[in-house]
mmCIF file of C-alpha atoms in Angstrom:
data_model
loop_
_atom_site.group_PDB
_atom_site.id
_atom_site.type_symbol
_atom_site.label_atom_id
_atom_site.label_comp_id
_atom_site.label_asym_id
_atom_site.label_seq_id
_atom_site.Cartn_x
_atom_site.Cartn_y
_atom_site.Cartn_z
ATOM 1 C CA MET A 66 0.000 0.000 0.000
ATOM 2 C CA ARG A 67 7.434 5.998 0.343
ATOM 3 C CA ALA A 68 7.526 8.332 2.941
ATOM 4 C CA PRO A 69 8.179 10.577 0.102
ATOM 5 C CA GLY A 70 10.009 8.051 -1.929
ATOM 6 C CA ALA A 71 10.598 5.011 0.187
ATOM 7 C CA VAL A 72 8.538 4.395 3.302
ATOM 8 C CA LEU A 73 5.035 5.171 2.235
ATOM 9 C CA VAL A 74 2.077 3.068 1.735
ATOM 10 C CA LEU A 75 4.715 1.049 -0.118
ATOM 11 C CA ALA A 76 4.971 -1.094 3.005
ATOM 12 C CA LEU A 77 1.589 -2.555 2.084
ATOM 13 C CA ALA A 78 3.113 -4.070 -1.002
ATOM 14 C CA LEU A 79 6.016 -5.902 0.691
ATOM 15 C CA LEU A 80 6.042 -9.679 0.511
ATOM 16 C CA ALA A 81 9.234 -10.702 2.262
ATOM 17 C CA SER A 82 8.749 -13.211 5.056
ATOM 18 C CA PRO A 83 9.312 -11.853 8.575
ATOM 19 C CA ALA A 84 12.554 -12.553 10.305
ATOM 20 C CA ALA A 85 12.717 -14.393 13.582
ATOM 21 C CA ALA A 86 11.113 -12.580 16.482
ATOM 22 C CA GLN A 87 13.243 -10.305 18.598
ATOM 23 C CA ASP A 88 15.050 -11.833 21.554
ATOM 24 C CA GLY A 89 13.174 -11.527 24.812
ATOM 25 C CA ASP A 90 9.445 -11.252 25.468
ATOM 26 C CA PHE A 91 7.022 -8.771 23.949
ATOM 27 C CA SER A 92 6.817 -6.648 27.080
ATOM 28 C CA GLY A 93 10.585 -6.319 26.973
ATOM 29 C CA PHE A 94 10.391 -5.167 23.384
ATOM 30 C CA VAL A 95 7.829 -2.529 24.321
ATOM 31 C CA ALA A 96 10.011 -1.359 27.193
ATOM 32 C CA SER A 97 12.943 -1.006 24.786
ATOM 33 C CA LEU A 98 10.991 1.628 22.876
ATOM 34 C CA ARG A 99 10.709 4.058 25.777
ATOM 35 C CA SER A 100 13.986 5.894 25.307
ATOM 36 C CA ASP A 101 13.494 6.377 21.568
ATOM 37 C CA ALA A 102 9.931 7.547 22.172
ATOM 38 C CA ALA A 103 11.080 10.044 24.771
ATOM 39 C CA ALA A 104 13.710 11.346 22.339
ATOM 40 C CA ARG A 105 10.876 12.128 19.904
ATOM 41 C CA GLY A 106 8.989 14.101 22.546
ATOM 42 C CA ILE A 107 6.482 11.386 23.368
ATOM 43 C CA SER A 108 5.348 11.657 26.967
ATOM 44 C CA GLN A 109 5.202 8.752 29.387
ATOM 45 C CA GLY A 110 1.437 9.198 29.612
ATOM 46 C CA THR A 111 0.964 8.909 25.856
ATOM 47 C CA PHE A 112 3.277 5.882 25.727
ATOM 48 C CA ASP A 113 1.498 4.050 28.529
ATOM 49 C CA ALA A 114 -1.965 4.789 27.115
ATOM 50 C CA ALA A 115 -0.940 3.500 23.686
ATOM 51 C CA PHE A 116 0.276 0.142 24.996
ATOM 52 C CA ALA A 117 -2.257 -0.360 27.787
ATOM 53 C CA GLY A 118 -3.831 -3.809 27.541
ATOM 54 C CA LEU A 119 -2.002 -4.576 24.338
ATOM 55 C CA GLY A 120 -0.971 -8.093 25.304
ATOM 56 C CA GLY A 121 1.311 -9.864 22.881
ATOM 57 C CA PRO A 122 1.883 -9.605 19.143
ATOM 58 C CA ASP A 123 -0.916 -10.484 16.733
ATOM 59 C CA PRO A 124 0.086 -13.703 14.900
ATOM 60 C CA ASP A 125 -2.428 -13.056 12.116
ATOM 61 C CA VAL A 126 -0.724 -9.753 11.304
ATOM 62 C CA VAL A 127 2.677 -11.398 10.950
ATOM 63 C CA ALA A 128 1.197 -14.156 8.780
ATOM 64 C CA ARG A 129 -0.246 -11.554 6.406
ATOM 65 C CA THR A 130 3.234 -10.429 5.374
ATOM 66 C CA ARG A 131 3.494 -13.497 3.153
ATOM 67 C CA ARG A 132 0.711 -12.513 0.798
ATOM 68 C CA GLN A 133 -0.469 -9.344 -0.932
ATOM 69 C CA GLY A 134 -3.132 -9.315 -3.616
ATOM 70 C CA GLU A 135 -1.768 -6.744 -6.007
ATOM 71 C CA PHE A 136 1.511 -8.674 -6.312
ATOM 72 C CA SER A 137 0.275 -12.271 -6.172
ATOM 73 C CA ARG A 138 -2.669 -12.053 -8.588
ATOM 74 C CA PRO A 139 -2.585 -11.408 -12.342
ATOM 75 C CA VAL A 140 -3.041 -7.753 -13.166
ATOM 76 C CA TRP A 141 -6.333 -8.491 -14.897
ATOM 77 C CA ASP A 142 -7.785 -10.287 -11.880
ATOM 78 C CA TYR A 143 -6.773 -7.431 -9.610
ATOM 79 C CA LEU A 144 -8.252 -4.894 -12.021
ATOM 80 C CA VAL A 145 -11.633 -6.652 -12.116
ATOM 81 C CA GLY A 146 -12.083 -6.149 -8.383
ATOM 82 C CA ALA A 147 -10.456 -2.756 -8.028
ATOM 83 C CA ALA A 148 -12.370 -1.155 -10.914
ATOM 84 C CA SER A 149 -15.585 -3.165 -10.776
ATOM 85 C CA GLY A 150 -18.876 -1.927 -12.159
ATOM 86 C CA ALA A 151 -20.282 -1.531 -8.647
ATOM 87 C CA ARG A 152 -17.301 0.563 -7.582
ATOM 88 C CA ILE A 153 -17.646 2.792 -10.646
ATOM 89 C CA VAL A 154 -21.323 3.439 -9.899
ATOM 90 C CA LYS A 155 -20.591 4.113 -6.231
ATOM 91 C CA GLY A 156 -17.669 6.373 -7.052
ATOM 92 C CA GLN A 157 -19.636 8.461 -9.521
ATOM 93 C CA ALA A 158 -22.342 8.965 -6.902
ATOM 94 C CA GLN A 159 -19.713 10.005 -4.343
ATOM 95 C CA GLY A 160 -18.217 12.378 -6.886
ATOM 96 C CA LYS A 161 -21.541 14.134 -7.323
ATOM 97 C CA ARG A 162 -22.164 14.327 -3.582
ATOM 98 C CA LEU A 163 -18.710 15.783 -2.901
ATOM 99 C CA ALA A 164 -18.411 17.835 -6.088
ATOM 100 C CA SER A 165 -17.688 21.162 -4.406
ATOM 101 C CA THR A 166 -15.052 19.681 -2.081
ATOM 102 C CA LEU A 167 -13.337 17.849 -4.920
ATOM 103 C CA ALA A 168 -13.386 20.963 -7.109
ATOM 104 C CA ALA A 169 -11.732 22.987 -4.357
ATOM 105 C CA ILE A 170 -9.062 20.327 -3.865
ATOM 106 C CA GLU A 171 -8.388 20.138 -7.606
ATOM 107 C CA THR A 172 -8.078 23.918 -7.831
ATOM 108 C CA LYS A 173 -5.616 23.995 -4.939
ATOM 109 C CA THR A 174 -3.455 21.006 -5.897
ATOM 110 C CA GLY A 175 -3.907 20.443 -9.631
ATOM 111 C CA VAL A 176 -4.740 16.765 -9.025
ATOM 112 C CA PRO A 177 -7.881 15.760 -10.964
ATOM 113 C CA ARG A 178 -10.913 14.919 -8.869
ATOM 114 C CA ALA A 179 -11.311 11.564 -10.641
ATOM 115 C CA ILE A 180 -7.797 10.534 -9.605
ATOM 116 C CA VAL A 181 -8.454 11.517 -5.989
ATOM 117 C CA LEU A 182 -11.742 9.607 -6.033
ATOM 118 C CA ALA A 183 -10.053 6.555 -7.538
ATOM 119 C CA PHE A 184 -7.435 6.420 -4.779
ATOM 120 C CA TRP A 185 -10.165 6.775 -2.178
ATOM 121 C CA GLY A 186 -12.110 3.974 -3.834
ATOM 122 C CA VAL A 187 -9.205 1.537 -4.139
ATOM 123 C CA GLU A 188 -7.813 2.237 -0.677
ATOM 124 C CA SER A 189 -11.000 2.073 1.394
ATOM 125 C CA ASP A 190 -14.041 1.685 -0.886
ATOM 126 C CA PHE A 191 -14.755 5.396 -0.460
ATOM 127 C CA GLY A 192 -14.303 5.257 3.294
ATOM 128 C CA ALA A 193 -16.474 2.190 3.885
ATOM 129 C CA SER A 194 -13.593 -0.255 4.457
ATOM 130 C CA ALA A 195 -10.846 1.693 6.162
ATOM 131 C CA GLY A 196 -9.718 -1.173 8.387
ATOM 132 C CA SER A 197 -10.506 -1.966 12.000
ATOM 133 C CA LEU A 198 -7.254 -3.355 13.420
ATOM 134 C CA PRO A 199 -5.620 -1.290 16.180
ATOM 135 C CA THR A 200 -2.678 0.435 14.531
ATOM 136 C CA ILE A 201 -0.388 0.310 17.544
ATOM 137 C CA ARG A 202 -0.765 -3.452 17.949
ATOM 138 C CA ALA A 203 -0.363 -4.111 14.208
ATOM 139 C CA LEU A 204 2.835 -2.073 14.008
ATOM 140 C CA ALA A 205 4.180 -3.455 17.275
ATOM 141 C CA SER A 206 3.617 -7.000 15.999
ATOM 142 C CA LEU A 207 5.547 -6.338 12.787
ATOM 143 C CA ALA A 208 8.301 -4.444 14.588
ATOM 144 C CA TYR A 209 8.659 -7.225 17.191
ATOM 145 C CA ALA A 210 9.004 -9.771 14.360
ATOM 146 C CA ARG A 211 11.649 -7.538 12.747
ATOM 147 C CA HIS A 212 9.695 -7.554 9.518
ATOM 148 C CA ARG A 213 11.533 -5.316 7.030
ATOM 149 C CA GLY A 214 14.247 -4.540 9.528
ATOM 150 C CA SER A 215 13.633 -1.300 11.405
ATOM 151 C CA LEU A 216 10.895 0.024 9.102
ATOM 152 C CA PHE A 217 7.938 -0.885 11.298
ATOM 153 C CA ARG A 218 9.739 0.107 14.483
ATOM 154 C CA ASP A 219 10.107 3.579 13.005
ATOM 155 C CA GLU A 220 6.459 3.553 11.934
ATOM 156 C CA LEU A 221 5.426 2.559 15.450
ATOM 157 C CA LEU A 222 7.301 5.517 16.890
ATOM 158 C CA ALA A 223 5.705 7.777 14.277
ATOM 159 C CA ALA A 224 2.277 6.489 15.347
ATOM 160 C CA LEU A 225 3.094 7.440 18.932
ATOM 161 C CA GLN A 226 3.955 10.941 17.717
ATOM 162 C CA ILE A 227 0.496 11.211 16.153
ATOM 163 C CA LEU A 228 -1.064 10.258 19.478
ATOM 164 C CA GLU A 229 1.152 12.769 21.280
ATOM 165 C CA ASN A 230 -0.033 15.494 18.889
ATOM 166 C CA GLY A 231 -3.628 14.717 19.790
ATOM 167 C CA ASP A 232 -4.845 14.147 16.232
ATOM 168 C CA ILE A 233 -6.564 10.891 17.186
ATOM 169 C CA ALA A 234 -7.318 8.904 20.339
ATOM 170 C CA PRO A 235 -5.605 5.515 20.708
ATOM 171 C CA ALA A 236 -8.912 3.630 20.504
ATOM 172 C CA ARG A 237 -9.781 5.324 17.212
ATOM 173 C CA MET A 238 -6.373 4.807 15.590
ATOM 174 C CA VAL A 239 -7.265 1.815 13.437
ATOM 175 C CA GLY A 240 -6.428 0.622 9.958
ATOM 176 C CA SER A 241 -4.957 -2.293 8.049
ATOM 177 C CA TRP A 242 -2.807 -5.231 9.152
ATOM 178 C CA ALA A 243 0.339 -3.378 8.034
ATOM 179 C CA GLY A 244 -0.399 -0.221 10.002
ATOM 180 C CA ALA A 245 -1.806 1.861 7.154
ATOM 181 C CA MET A 246 -4.478 4.102 8.600
ATOM 182 C CA GLY A 247 -7.854 5.538 7.819
ATOM 183 C CA GLN A 248 -9.695 6.198 4.586
ATOM 184 C CA VAL A 249 -6.444 6.923 2.725
ATOM 185 C CA GLN A 250 -4.341 4.103 4.214
ATOM 186 C CA PHE A 251 -1.354 6.265 5.110
ATOM 187 C CA LEU A 252 1.440 4.828 7.189
ATOM 188 C CA PRO A 253 2.138 7.009 10.240
ATOM 189 C CA SER A 254 5.309 8.534 8.741
ATOM 190 C CA VAL A 255 3.352 9.559 5.653
ATOM 191 C CA TYR A 256 0.561 10.958 7.798
ATOM 192 C CA LEU A 257 2.996 13.178 9.706
ATOM 193 C CA LYS A 258 4.340 14.653 6.465
ATOM 194 C CA GLU A 259 1.349 14.676 4.136
ATOM 195 C CA ALA A 260 -2.003 14.688 5.942
ATOM 196 C CA VAL A 261 -3.845 18.025 5.832
ATOM 197 C CA ASP A 262 -6.704 19.673 7.674
ATOM 198 C CA PHE A 263 -9.025 20.690 4.834
ATOM 199 C CA ASP A 264 -12.276 21.061 6.761
ATOM 200 C CA GLY A 265 -10.727 23.620 9.129
ATOM 201 C CA ASP A 266 -11.501 21.933 12.435
ATOM 202 C CA GLY A 267 -7.876 22.037 13.600
ATOM 203 C CA ARG A 268 -7.213 18.306 13.241
ATOM 204 C CA ARG A 269 -5.938 16.178 10.365
ATOM 205 C CA ASP A 270 -8.570 13.466 10.505
ATOM 206 C CA ILE A 271 -8.147 10.763 7.834
ATOM 207 C CA TRP A 272 -10.393 8.426 9.814
ATOM 208 C CA ARG A 273 -13.695 10.329 9.793
ATOM 209 C CA SER A 274 -13.307 13.484 7.718
ATOM 210 C CA GLU A 275 -13.945 12.979 4.008
ATOM 211 C CA ALA A 276 -12.571 16.429 3.193
ATOM 212 C CA ASP A 277 -9.332 15.814 5.088
ATOM 213 C CA SER A 278 -8.987 12.367 3.510
ATOM 214 C CA LEU A 279 -9.468 13.549 -0.070
ATOM 215 C CA ALA A 280 -7.241 16.593 0.344
ATOM 216 C CA SER A 281 -4.528 14.462 1.975
ATOM 217 C CA ILE A 282 -4.498 12.138 -1.041
ATOM 218 C CA ALA A 283 -4.088 15.076 -3.418
ATOM 219 C CA HIS A 284 -1.433 16.743 -1.267
ATOM 220 C CA TYR A 285 0.571 13.536 -1.129
ATOM 221 C CA LEU A 286 0.390 13.067 -4.903
ATOM 222 C CA ARG A 287 1.678 16.596 -5.447
ATOM 223 C CA SER A 288 4.555 15.861 -3.058
ATOM 224 C CA LEU A 289 5.338 12.747 -5.091
ATOM 225 C CA GLY A 290 5.558 14.876 -8.229
ATOM 226 C CA TRP A 291 2.112 14.826 -9.847
ATOM 227 C CA LYS A 292 2.150 16.911 -13.029
ATOM 228 C CA PRO A 293 -1.108 18.839 -13.484
ATOM 229 C CA GLY A 294 -2.655 18.561 -16.922
ATOM 230 C CA LEU A 295 -0.978 15.226 -17.681
ATOM 231 C CA SER A 296 -2.910 11.952 -17.784
ATOM 232 C CA TRP A 297 -1.533 8.844 -16.127
ATOM 233 C CA GLY A 298 -1.728 7.067 -19.504
ATOM 234 C CA TYR A 299 -3.881 5.785 -22.363
ATOM 235 C CA GLU A 300 -4.961 2.443 -23.718
ATOM 236 C CA VAL A 301 -3.696 2.306 -27.295
ATOM 237 C CA SER A 302 -3.563 0.072 -30.357
ATOM 238 C CA LEU A 303 -0.342 -0.596 -32.232
ATOM 239 C CA PRO A 304 -0.002 -0.772 -36.019
ATOM 240 C CA LYS A 305 1.117 -4.009 -37.615
ATOM 241 C CA ASP A 306 4.862 -4.684 -37.371
ATOM 242 C CA PHE A 307 5.332 -1.879 -34.833
ATOM 243 C CA ASP A 308 8.935 -1.523 -33.674
ATOM 244 C CA LEU A 309 8.724 -2.404 -29.977
ATOM 245 C CA THR A 310 12.390 -1.629 -29.416
ATOM 246 C CA ARG A 311 11.483 2.068 -29.543
ATOM 247 C CA TYR A 312 9.241 1.963 -26.510
ATOM 248 C CA ARG A 313 9.933 5.379 -24.988
ATOM 249 C CA GLY A 314 9.564 8.835 -26.472
ATOM 250 C CA PRO A 315 7.319 11.849 -27.081
ATOM 251 C CA LEU A 316 3.604 11.191 -27.387
ATOM 252 C CA ALA A 317 3.697 13.060 -30.698
ATOM 253 C CA ASP A 318 6.285 10.588 -31.971
ATOM 254 C CA PHE A 319 4.109 7.620 -31.012
ATOM 255 C CA ALA A 320 1.206 9.232 -32.871
ATOM 256 C CA ALA A 321 3.394 9.742 -35.948
ATOM 257 C CA ARG A 322 4.326 6.046 -35.812
ATOM 258 C CA GLY A 323 0.685 5.009 -35.996
ATOM 259 C CA VAL A 324 -0.155 4.473 -32.337
ATOM 260 C CA ARG A 325 -3.810 5.319 -31.675
ATOM 261 C CA ARG A 326 -5.920 5.665 -28.548
ATOM 262 C CA THR A 327 -8.598 2.993 -28.387
ATOM 263 C CA ASP A 328 -11.238 5.557 -27.382
ATOM 264 C CA GLY A 329 -10.766 7.365 -30.692
ATOM 265 C CA LYS A 330 -9.389 10.563 -29.183
ATOM 266 C CA PRO A 331 -6.043 11.962 -30.361
ATOM 267 C CA LEU A 332 -2.888 11.569 -28.339
ATOM 268 C CA PRO A 333 -1.693 14.867 -26.830
ATOM 269 C CA ALA A 334 0.862 16.821 -28.812
ATOM 270 C CA GLY A 335 3.110 17.282 -25.781
ATOM 271 C CA GLY A 336 4.526 15.002 -23.126
ATOM 272 C CA GLU A 337 6.607 11.831 -22.902
ATOM 273 C CA ALA A 338 5.431 8.247 -22.466
ATOM 274 C CA SER A 339 6.516 4.628 -22.592
ATOM 275 C CA LEU A 340 4.787 1.429 -23.687
ATOM 276 C CA PHE A 341 3.381 -0.853 -21.000
ATOM 277 C CA LEU A 342 2.082 -4.304 -21.982
ATOM 278 C CA PRO A 343 1.106 -5.950 -18.666
ATOM 279 C CA GLY A 344 -0.347 -8.989 -20.430
ATOM 280 C CA GLY A 345 2.017 -9.077 -23.409
ATOM 281 C CA LEU A 346 1.115 -8.644 -27.066
ATOM 282 C CA GLY A 347 -2.528 -9.391 -27.755
ATOM 283 C CA ALA A 348 -3.654 -7.952 -24.404
ATOM 284 C CA PRO A 349 -4.365 -4.298 -23.545
ATOM 285 C CA VAL A 350 -1.479 -1.979 -24.439
ATOM 286 C CA PHE A 351 -0.888 1.312 -22.652
ATOM 287 C CA LEU A 352 1.196 4.416 -23.046
ATOM 288 C CA ILE A 353 2.081 5.477 -19.503
ATOM 289 C CA THR A 354 3.429 8.850 -18.409
ATOM 290 C CA ASP A 355 5.367 10.172 -15.440
ATOM 291 C CA ASN A 356 2.107 10.376 -13.502
ATOM 292 C CA PHE A 357 1.805 6.587 -13.657
ATOM 293 C CA GLU A 358 5.047 6.463 -11.689
ATOM 294 C CA VAL A 359 3.595 8.984 -9.235
ATOM 295 C CA ILE A 360 0.705 6.589 -8.626
ATOM 296 C CA ARG A 361 3.289 3.862 -8.011
ATOM 297 C CA GLY A 362 4.794 6.157 -5.387
ATOM 298 C CA TYR A 363 1.652 5.580 -3.327
ATOM 299 C CA ASN A 364 1.899 1.802 -3.820
ATOM 300 C CA THR A 365 4.643 0.244 -5.929
ATOM 301 C CA SER A 366 2.476 -2.423 -7.570
ATOM 302 C CA ASP A 367 1.931 -2.087 -11.329
ATOM 303 C CA SER A 368 -1.500 -3.664 -10.849
ATOM 304 C CA TYR A 369 -2.398 -1.057 -8.254
ATOM 305 C CA ALA A 370 -1.273 1.849 -10.428
ATOM 306 C CA LEU A 371 -3.164 0.541 -13.440
ATOM 307 C CA ALA A 372 -6.285 -0.005 -11.334
ATOM 308 C CA VAL A 373 -6.209 3.545 -9.979
ATOM 309 C CA GLY A 374 -5.630 5.042 -13.413
ATOM 310 C CA HIS A 375 -8.320 3.003 -15.141
ATOM 311 C CA LEU A 376 -10.835 3.526 -12.329
ATOM 312 C CA ALA A 377 -10.232 7.273 -12.573
ATOM 313 C CA ASP A 378 -10.943 7.150 -16.300
ATOM 314 C CA ARG A 379 -14.168 5.213 -15.722
ATOM 315 C CA LEU A 380 -15.286 7.595 -12.976
ATOM 316 C CA ALA A 381 -14.775 10.448 -15.441
ATOM 317 C CA GLY A 382 -17.020 8.713 -17.984
ATOM 318 C CA GLY A 383 -14.387 6.883 -20.003
ATOM 319 C CA PRO A 384 -14.947 3.492 -21.646
ATOM 320 C CA ALA A 385 -13.972 0.012 -20.540
ATOM 321 C CA LEU A 386 -10.741 -1.432 -21.876
ATOM 322 C CA ALA A 387 -11.016 -2.366 -25.549
ATOM 323 C CA ALA A 388 -8.596 -5.302 -25.769
ATOM 324 C CA PRO A 389 -9.170 -8.629 -23.955
ATOM 325 C CA TRP A 390 -6.935 -9.973 -21.208
ATOM 326 C CA PRO A 391 -5.224 -13.396 -21.564
ATOM 327 C CA ASN A 392 -7.451 -15.083 -18.992
ATOM 328 C CA GLY A 393 -6.388 -18.670 -18.409
ATOM 329 C CA ALA A 394 -3.026 -18.279 -20.155
ATOM 330 C CA ALA A 395 0.040 -19.729 -18.428
ATOM 331 C CA ARG A 396 1.992 -17.186 -16.424
ATOM 332 C CA LEU A 397 4.983 -17.115 -14.126
ATOM 333 C CA ASP A 398 4.337 -17.330 -10.396
ATOM 334 C CA GLY A 399 6.550 -15.825 -7.711
ATOM 335 C CA PRO A 400 9.208 -18.581 -7.752
ATOM 336 C CA GLY A 401 9.262 -18.465 -11.555
ATOM 337 C CA LEU A 402 9.788 -14.715 -11.521
ATOM 338 C CA LYS A 403 12.641 -15.182 -9.049
ATOM 339 C CA ARG A 404 14.319 -17.614 -11.422
ATOM 340 C CA LEU A 405 13.822 -15.175 -14.263
ATOM 341 C CA GLN A 406 15.332 -12.363 -12.221
ATOM 342 C CA ALA A 407 18.313 -14.564 -11.328
ATOM 343 C CA GLY A 408 18.851 -15.590 -14.944
ATOM 344 C CA LEU A 409 18.670 -12.028 -16.204
ATOM 345 C CA ALA A 410 20.985 -10.870 -13.411
ATOM 346 C CA ALA A 411 23.532 -13.512 -14.448
ATOM 347 C CA ARG A 412 23.506 -11.954 -17.921
ATOM 348 C CA GLY A 413 24.050 -8.472 -16.539
ATOM 349 C CA LEU A 414 20.545 -7.316 -17.437
ATOM 350 C CA TYR A 415 18.841 -7.130 -14.047
ATOM 351 C CA ALA A 416 20.106 -5.363 -10.942
ATOM 352 C CA GLY A 417 17.016 -5.252 -8.729
ATOM 353 C CA ASP A 418 15.943 -7.409 -5.812
ATOM 354 C CA GLN A 419 15.279 -11.030 -6.716
ATOM 355 C CA ASP A 420 11.935 -10.905 -4.963
ATOM 356 C CA GLY A 421 9.599 -12.659 -7.396
ATOM 357 C CA ARG A 422 7.678 -9.492 -8.218
ATOM 358 C CA ALA A 423 7.182 -7.937 -11.618
ATOM 359 C CA GLY A 424 7.848 -4.218 -11.928
ATOM 360 C CA PRO A 425 9.665 -1.601 -13.997
ATOM 361 C CA LYS A 426 13.150 -3.033 -13.399
ATOM 362 C CA LEU A 427 12.169 -6.535 -14.432
ATOM 363 C CA ARG A 428 10.168 -5.194 -17.364
ATOM 364 C CA GLU A 429 13.219 -3.310 -18.624
ATOM 365 C CA ALA A 430 15.475 -6.328 -18.178
ATOM 366 C CA VAL A 431 13.042 -8.567 -20.066
ATOM 367 C CA ARG A 432 12.890 -6.044 -22.895
ATOM 368 C CA GLN A 433 16.649 -5.878 -23.158
ATOM 369 C CA TYR A 434 16.860 -9.674 -23.237
ATOM 370 C CA GLN A 435 14.140 -9.829 -25.895
ATOM 371 C CA ILE A 436 15.958 -7.232 -28.002
ATOM 372 C CA ARG A 437 19.222 -9.159 -27.624
ATOM 373 C CA GLU A 438 17.511 -12.378 -28.701
ATOM 374 C CA GLY A 439 15.545 -10.840 -31.561
ATOM 375 C CA LEU A 440 12.175 -11.452 -29.876
ATOM 376 C CA PRO A 441 9.183 -9.087 -29.801
ATOM 377 C CA ALA A 442 10.202 -6.643 -27.092
ATOM 378 C CA ASP A 443 6.954 -6.364 -25.143
ATOM 379 C CA GLY A 444 8.660 -6.634 -21.731
ATOM 380 C CA TYR A 445 6.249 -9.354 -20.600
ATOM 381 C CA ALA A 446 7.675 -12.127 -18.417
ATOM 382 C CA ARG A 447 5.953 -15.212 -19.824
ATOM 383 C CA PRO A 448 6.873 -18.877 -19.090
ATOM 384 C CA ALA A 449 8.330 -19.424 -22.576
ATOM 385 C CA LEU A 450 10.829 -16.650 -21.930
ATOM 386 C CA LEU A 451 12.088 -18.351 -18.769
ATOM 387 C CA GLU A 452 12.391 -21.662 -20.626
ATOM 388 C CA ARG A 453 14.468 -19.999 -23.315
ATOM 389 C CA LEU A 454 16.621 -18.245 -20.748
ATOM 390 C CA GLU A 455 17.312 -21.493 -18.920
ATOM 391 C CA GLY A 456 18.059 -23.346 -22.152
ATOM 392 C CA ARG A 457 15.073 -25.657 -22.097
ATOM 393 C CA PRO A 458 13.269 -26.602 -25.333
#
């Protein structure tokens, strides 16, 4: 789900298994936090209230680190749920109800109201499913298990700072299993930097205030580099025998090479883009812009970014995707993607983590391998590619 750039709601998208639990009991772990909390200005009263009656770590929270939908499911399966017909209808109704608030946020930040609505919809179903797990216990469980090193320990301390500031009472600080909070699913460190008070009541309330939640989303996107006036991307069709090796460039150049939007509208004359084929040739093809990467700043999953972008288009009245997805086609699972990453790394083409997740680095490495081998350079990691890489027939 980068505290500007690295620690954000990104933690929601992490799949690594937790390390062994910290030496000593849970109460000892909590006690070890006191000095660091005091150094951040957190009073003893706030500390004690936060951990009162906490008990031990939540084993279900730690178990959840091993699975995450937007990384473990095919992009098309994830998209069906995230941008469902019911969500589009609900989101359009919410857009009408909150039209004046969304217009004011768009005027102030330059982030389109449909994008803000789409984030709100994907993160919490427009506030209806913001999570109910106590944030302090969730973060303490992950920090005690040393999941992702010190990341969740730092987030736990940040959550205590929020309580010290009086923005929320401990009993109302709830959210997801990974400590992401409220209608926008911010981690505490992101909340401290990016949450805003838009309704003017003196508190930054992403749990109950729709105005604060929507404005906080837009403010965060601007901090991540959102470029006003630029779409996240477009579904396009490619002409026959299109040169996939030239997959980055000006939108005007793509138009001159015969690339067309599937909705019949012209591509903009200005701006840069790159091709994105999340299901390979024969599936939907997209031209994505820098704003697609901004969406990934909120959550690093390609599936998530595509879902937000497409849902925003649908909320604004755009059409469904024109091309079909390869439902039922063989695809690489996590272990297969790890083998592919290792094989590409051995050839000097991949330098990212060998984590079994598809993303921009793996996509680029696959493209370079395809170009080297004279294959269609769609950047899609299919099983046949791994077989070729490993020398199997």
